[in-house]
Coordinates of C-alpha atoms and ligand atoms in Angstrom, one line a residue:
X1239 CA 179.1 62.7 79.3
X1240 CA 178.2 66.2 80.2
X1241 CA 174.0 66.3 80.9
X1242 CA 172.7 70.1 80.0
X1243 CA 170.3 69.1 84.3
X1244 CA 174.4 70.0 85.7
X1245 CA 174.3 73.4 84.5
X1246 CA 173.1 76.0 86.8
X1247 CA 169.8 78.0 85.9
X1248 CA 168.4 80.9 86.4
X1249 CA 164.3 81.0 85.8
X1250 CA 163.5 84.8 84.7
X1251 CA 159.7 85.4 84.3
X1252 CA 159.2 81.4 83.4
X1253 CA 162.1 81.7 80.9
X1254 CA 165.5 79.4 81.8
X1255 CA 168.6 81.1 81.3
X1256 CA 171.6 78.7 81.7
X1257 CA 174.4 80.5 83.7
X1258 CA 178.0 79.2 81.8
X1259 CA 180.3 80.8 83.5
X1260 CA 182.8 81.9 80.2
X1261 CA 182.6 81.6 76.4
X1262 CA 185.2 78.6 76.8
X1263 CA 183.3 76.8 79.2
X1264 CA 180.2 77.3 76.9
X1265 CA 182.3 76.1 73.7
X1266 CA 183.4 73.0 75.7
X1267 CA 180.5 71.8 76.5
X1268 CA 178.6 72.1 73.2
X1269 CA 181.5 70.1 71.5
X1270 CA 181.0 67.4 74.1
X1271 CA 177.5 67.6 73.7
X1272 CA 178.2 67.4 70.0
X1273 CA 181.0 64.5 69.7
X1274 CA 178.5 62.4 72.3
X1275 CA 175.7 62.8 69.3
X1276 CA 173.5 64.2 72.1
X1277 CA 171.2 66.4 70.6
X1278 CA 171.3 70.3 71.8
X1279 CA 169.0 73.4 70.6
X1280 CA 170.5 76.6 71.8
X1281 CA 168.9 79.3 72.5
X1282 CA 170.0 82.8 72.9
X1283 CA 167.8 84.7 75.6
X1284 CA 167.1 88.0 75.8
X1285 CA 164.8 91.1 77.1
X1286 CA 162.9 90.3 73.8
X1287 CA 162.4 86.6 74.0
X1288 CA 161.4 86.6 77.9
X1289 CA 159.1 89.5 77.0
X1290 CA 157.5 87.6 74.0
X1291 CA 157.2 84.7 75.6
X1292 CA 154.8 85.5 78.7
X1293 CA 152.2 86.0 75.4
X1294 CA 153.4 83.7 73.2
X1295 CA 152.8 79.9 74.2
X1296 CA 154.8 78.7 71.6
X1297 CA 157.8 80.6 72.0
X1298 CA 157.6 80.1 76.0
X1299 CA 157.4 76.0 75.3
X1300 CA 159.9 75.8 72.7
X1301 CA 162.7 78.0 75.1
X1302 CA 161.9 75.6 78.1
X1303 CA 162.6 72.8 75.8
X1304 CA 165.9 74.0 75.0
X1305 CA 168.9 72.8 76.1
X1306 CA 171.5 76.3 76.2
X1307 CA 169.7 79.2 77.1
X1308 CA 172.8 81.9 76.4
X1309 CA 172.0 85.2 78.6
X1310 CA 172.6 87.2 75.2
X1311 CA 171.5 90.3 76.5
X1312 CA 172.0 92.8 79.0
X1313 CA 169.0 93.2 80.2
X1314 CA 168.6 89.8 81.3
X1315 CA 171.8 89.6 83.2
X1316 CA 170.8 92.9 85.3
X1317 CA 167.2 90.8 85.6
X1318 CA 169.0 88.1 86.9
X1319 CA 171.3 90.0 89.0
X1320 CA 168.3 92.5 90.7
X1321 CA 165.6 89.7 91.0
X1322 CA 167.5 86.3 92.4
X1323 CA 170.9 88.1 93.0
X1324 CA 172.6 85.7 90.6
X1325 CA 176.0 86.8 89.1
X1326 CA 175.9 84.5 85.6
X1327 CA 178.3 85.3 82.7
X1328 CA 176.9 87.2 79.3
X1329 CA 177.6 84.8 76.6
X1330 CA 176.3 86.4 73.1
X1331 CA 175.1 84.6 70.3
X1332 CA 177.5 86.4 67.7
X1333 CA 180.3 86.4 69.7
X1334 CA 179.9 82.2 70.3
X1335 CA 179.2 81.8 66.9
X1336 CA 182.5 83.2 66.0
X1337 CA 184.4 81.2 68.4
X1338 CA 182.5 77.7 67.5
X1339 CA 183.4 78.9 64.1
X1340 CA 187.1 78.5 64.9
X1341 CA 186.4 75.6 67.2
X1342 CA 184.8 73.6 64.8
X1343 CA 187.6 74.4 62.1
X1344 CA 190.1 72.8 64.8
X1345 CA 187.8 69.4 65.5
X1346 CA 186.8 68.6 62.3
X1347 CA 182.8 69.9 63.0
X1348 CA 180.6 70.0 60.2
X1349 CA 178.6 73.4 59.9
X1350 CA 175.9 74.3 57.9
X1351 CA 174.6 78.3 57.3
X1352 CA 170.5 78.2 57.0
X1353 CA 169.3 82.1 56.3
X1354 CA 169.9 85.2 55.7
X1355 CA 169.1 86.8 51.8
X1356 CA 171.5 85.4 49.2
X1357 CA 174.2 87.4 48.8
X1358 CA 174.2 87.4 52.7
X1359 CA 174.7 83.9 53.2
X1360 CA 177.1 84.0 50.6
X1361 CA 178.8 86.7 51.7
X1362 CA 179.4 85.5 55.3
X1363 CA 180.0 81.8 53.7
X1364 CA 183.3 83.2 51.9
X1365 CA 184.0 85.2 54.7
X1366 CA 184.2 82.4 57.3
X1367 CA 186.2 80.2 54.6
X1368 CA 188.9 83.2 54.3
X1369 CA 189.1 83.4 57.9
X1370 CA 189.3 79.5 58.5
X1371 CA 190.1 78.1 55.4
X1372 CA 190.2 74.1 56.7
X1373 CA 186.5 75.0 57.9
X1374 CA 184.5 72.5 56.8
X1375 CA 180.7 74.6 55.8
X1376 CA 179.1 71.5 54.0
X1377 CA 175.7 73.5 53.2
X1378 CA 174.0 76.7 53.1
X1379 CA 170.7 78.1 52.1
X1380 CA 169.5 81.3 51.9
X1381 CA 166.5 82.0 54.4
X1382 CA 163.6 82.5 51.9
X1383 CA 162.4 79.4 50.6
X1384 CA 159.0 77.6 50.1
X1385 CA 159.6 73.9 50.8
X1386 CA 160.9 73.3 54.6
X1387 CA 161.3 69.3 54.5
X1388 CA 163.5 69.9 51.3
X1389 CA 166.1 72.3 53.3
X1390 CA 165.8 69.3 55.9
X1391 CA 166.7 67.1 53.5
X1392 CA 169.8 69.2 52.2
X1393 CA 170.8 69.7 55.7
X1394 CA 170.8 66.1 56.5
X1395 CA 172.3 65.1 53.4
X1396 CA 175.1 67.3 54.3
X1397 CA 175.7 65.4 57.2
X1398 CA 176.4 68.7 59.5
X1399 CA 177.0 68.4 63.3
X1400 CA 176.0 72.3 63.5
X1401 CA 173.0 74.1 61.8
X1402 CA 173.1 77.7 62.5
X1403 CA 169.8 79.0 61.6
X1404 CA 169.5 82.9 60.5
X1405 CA 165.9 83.9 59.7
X1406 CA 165.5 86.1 62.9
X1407 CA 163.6 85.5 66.3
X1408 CA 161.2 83.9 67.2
X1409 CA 161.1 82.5 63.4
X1410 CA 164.2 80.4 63.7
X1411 CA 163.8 79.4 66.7
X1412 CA 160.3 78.1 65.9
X1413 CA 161.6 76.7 62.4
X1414 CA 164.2 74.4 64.2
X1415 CA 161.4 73.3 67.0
X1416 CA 159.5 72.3 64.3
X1417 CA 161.9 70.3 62.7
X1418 CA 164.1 69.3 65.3
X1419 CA 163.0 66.0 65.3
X1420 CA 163.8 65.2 61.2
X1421 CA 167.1 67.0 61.7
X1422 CA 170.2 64.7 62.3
X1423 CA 172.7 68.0 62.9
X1424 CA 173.2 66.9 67.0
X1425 CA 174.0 70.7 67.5
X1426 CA 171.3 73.6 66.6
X1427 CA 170.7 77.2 67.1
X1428 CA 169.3 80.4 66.4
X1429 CA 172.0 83.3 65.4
X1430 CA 169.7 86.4 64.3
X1431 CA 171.9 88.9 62.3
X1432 CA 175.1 87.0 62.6
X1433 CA 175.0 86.3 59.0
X1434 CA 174.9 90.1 58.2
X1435 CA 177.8 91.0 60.7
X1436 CA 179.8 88.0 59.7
X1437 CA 179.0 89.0 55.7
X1438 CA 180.1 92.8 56.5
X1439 CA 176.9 94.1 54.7
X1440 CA 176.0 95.1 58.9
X1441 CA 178.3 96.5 60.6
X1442 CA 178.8 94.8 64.0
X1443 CA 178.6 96.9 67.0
X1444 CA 181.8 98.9 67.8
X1445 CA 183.9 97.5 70.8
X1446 CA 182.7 100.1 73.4
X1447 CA 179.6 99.4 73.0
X1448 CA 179.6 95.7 72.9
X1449 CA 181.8 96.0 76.4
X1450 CA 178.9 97.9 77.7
X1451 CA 175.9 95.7 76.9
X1452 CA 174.4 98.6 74.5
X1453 CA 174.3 96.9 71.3
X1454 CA 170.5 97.6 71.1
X1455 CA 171.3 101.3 71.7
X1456 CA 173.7 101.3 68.7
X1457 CA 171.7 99.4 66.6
X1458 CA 168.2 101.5 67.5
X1459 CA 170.8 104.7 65.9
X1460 CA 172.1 102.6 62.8
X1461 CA 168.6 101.2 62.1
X1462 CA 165.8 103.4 63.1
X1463 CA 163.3 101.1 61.9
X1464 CA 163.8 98.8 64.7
X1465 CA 162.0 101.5 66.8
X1466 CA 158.8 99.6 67.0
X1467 CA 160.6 96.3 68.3
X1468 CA 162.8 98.2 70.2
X1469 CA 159.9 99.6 72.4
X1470 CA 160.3 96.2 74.2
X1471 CA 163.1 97.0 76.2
X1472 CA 161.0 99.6 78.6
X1473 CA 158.6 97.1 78.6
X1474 CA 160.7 94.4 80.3
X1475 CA 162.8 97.1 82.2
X1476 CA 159.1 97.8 83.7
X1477 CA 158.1 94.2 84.6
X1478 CA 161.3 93.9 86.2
X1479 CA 161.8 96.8 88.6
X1480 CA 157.7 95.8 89.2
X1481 CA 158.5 92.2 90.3
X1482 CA 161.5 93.6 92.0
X1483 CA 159.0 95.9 94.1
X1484 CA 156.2 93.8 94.7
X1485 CA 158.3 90.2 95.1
X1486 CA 155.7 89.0 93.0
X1487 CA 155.9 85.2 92.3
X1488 CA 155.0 83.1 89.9
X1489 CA 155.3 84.4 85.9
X1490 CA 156.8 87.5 87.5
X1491 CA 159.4 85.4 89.4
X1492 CA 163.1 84.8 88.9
X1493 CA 164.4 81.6 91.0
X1494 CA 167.7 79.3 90.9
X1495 CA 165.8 75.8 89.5
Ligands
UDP1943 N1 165.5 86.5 57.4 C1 165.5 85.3 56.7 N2 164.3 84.8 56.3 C2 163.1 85.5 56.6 C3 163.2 86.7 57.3 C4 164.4 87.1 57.7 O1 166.5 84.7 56.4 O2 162.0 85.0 56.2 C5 166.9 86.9 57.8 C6 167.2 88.4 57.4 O3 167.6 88.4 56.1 C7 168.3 88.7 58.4 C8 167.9 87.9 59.6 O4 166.9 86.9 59.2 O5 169.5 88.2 57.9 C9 167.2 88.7 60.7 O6 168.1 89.4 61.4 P1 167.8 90.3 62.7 O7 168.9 91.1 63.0 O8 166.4 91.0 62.5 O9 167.6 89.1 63.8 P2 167.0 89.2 65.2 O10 167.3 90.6 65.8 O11 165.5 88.9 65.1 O12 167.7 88.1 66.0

């Protein structure tokens, strides 16, 4: 049985981020995780949530309590890299959605698709059946309802092994602490805008850019409107290269645990 204390961690500003070395290794041991019915929340990590979370109490708590902390983004693998020289592997929460996708279609895992508007979920629903036909999606739900305990109750009446959970950060995230107790699904986790990549009503970042780390820069071009959100990113570059010049410690610390 594979306990989530043997993976190796990287602390970055009070924020874990769990340092799996591949996408396979990652994949491998979720479905252990999974078939062991021990329950897992993952967590993708990035220059956003570590930034969000030195203010945000909630969002700091609920990350710690995690079980996978992916280093989704580039700017926390440079983080990690600059402030405890720490080489870990960039696993991204599309990217490892698409290959549980196709592991789960092999083992016989349940999946359920929470969020996203309609014709989104729908959309990315019959695009993941075309793509894996013996997938086995036992529920979905668009992402703007009223009445959380009755999506628990679909969900667990489905009787998923994985809810991926579209309603954008910190929101999901939040939404499946909150819950995390009611749900039986042993696997959980956040996925942003995979819905709308997966769906094809986004268009997913073109290989180059995805190779480079620059997603954000290509989607800052497709979707000016993230602007505001964006401005986040010099933000965090800024408390890094400060903690990296002053050696600060605690909050502004990055440490193996
Ligand atoms: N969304 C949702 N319910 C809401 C608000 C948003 O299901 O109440 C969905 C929205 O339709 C979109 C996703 O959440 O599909 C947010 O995607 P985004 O790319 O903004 O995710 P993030 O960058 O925050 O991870």
């Amino acid at each position: 049985m594979i306990q989530s204390t043997e993976l190796r961690r990287i602390d970055l500003f009070g924020v874990p981020v769990t340092a799996l070395e591949s996408y396979r290794y990652a994949e491998d041991r979720i479905v252990e995780r999974i078939k062991s019915h021990i329950k897992t929340f993952c967590v993708a990590v990035n220059p956003e949530k570590i930034y969000r979370s030195q203010r945000d109490n909630e969002l700091m708590r609920l990350i710690n309590s995690a079980d996978f902390h992916l280093c989704d983004g580039i700017g926390a693998l440079v983080a990690a890299h600059l402030l405890s020289n720490q080489k870990i592997g960039r696993v991204t929460g599309v990217q490892l959605f698409l290959n549980l996708m196709a592991r789960a279609e092999k083992e016989g895992l349940k999946v359920f698709l929470l969020g996203a508007k309609p014709e989104v979920n729908e959309g990315a629903f019959l695009k993941l059946k075309q793509k894996h036909p013996r997938l086995q999606i036992v529920g979905r739900q668009d992402g703007y309802f009223k009445d959380d305990s009755e999506v628990v109750r679909i969900i667990n009446k489905s009787g998923a092994d994985m809810l991926f959970v579209a309603m954008g950060s910190p929101c999901q995230e939040k939404w499946i602490n909150r819950h995390r107790s009611q749900i039986n699904a042993p696997y959980c986790m956040g996925v942003g805008g995979t819905f709308d990549v997966v769906s094809g009503f986004v268009k997913w970042a073109p290989k180059i850019f995805r190779a480079t780390g620059t997603e954000w820069f290509y989607r800052l071009c497709t979707e000016p409107k993230r602007f505001k959100r964006q401005l986040v990113l010099p933000k965090f570059a800024l408390m890094v290269l400060f903690a990296k010049l002053t050696g600060r410690r605690r909050k502004i610390q990055a440490h193996v645990q």
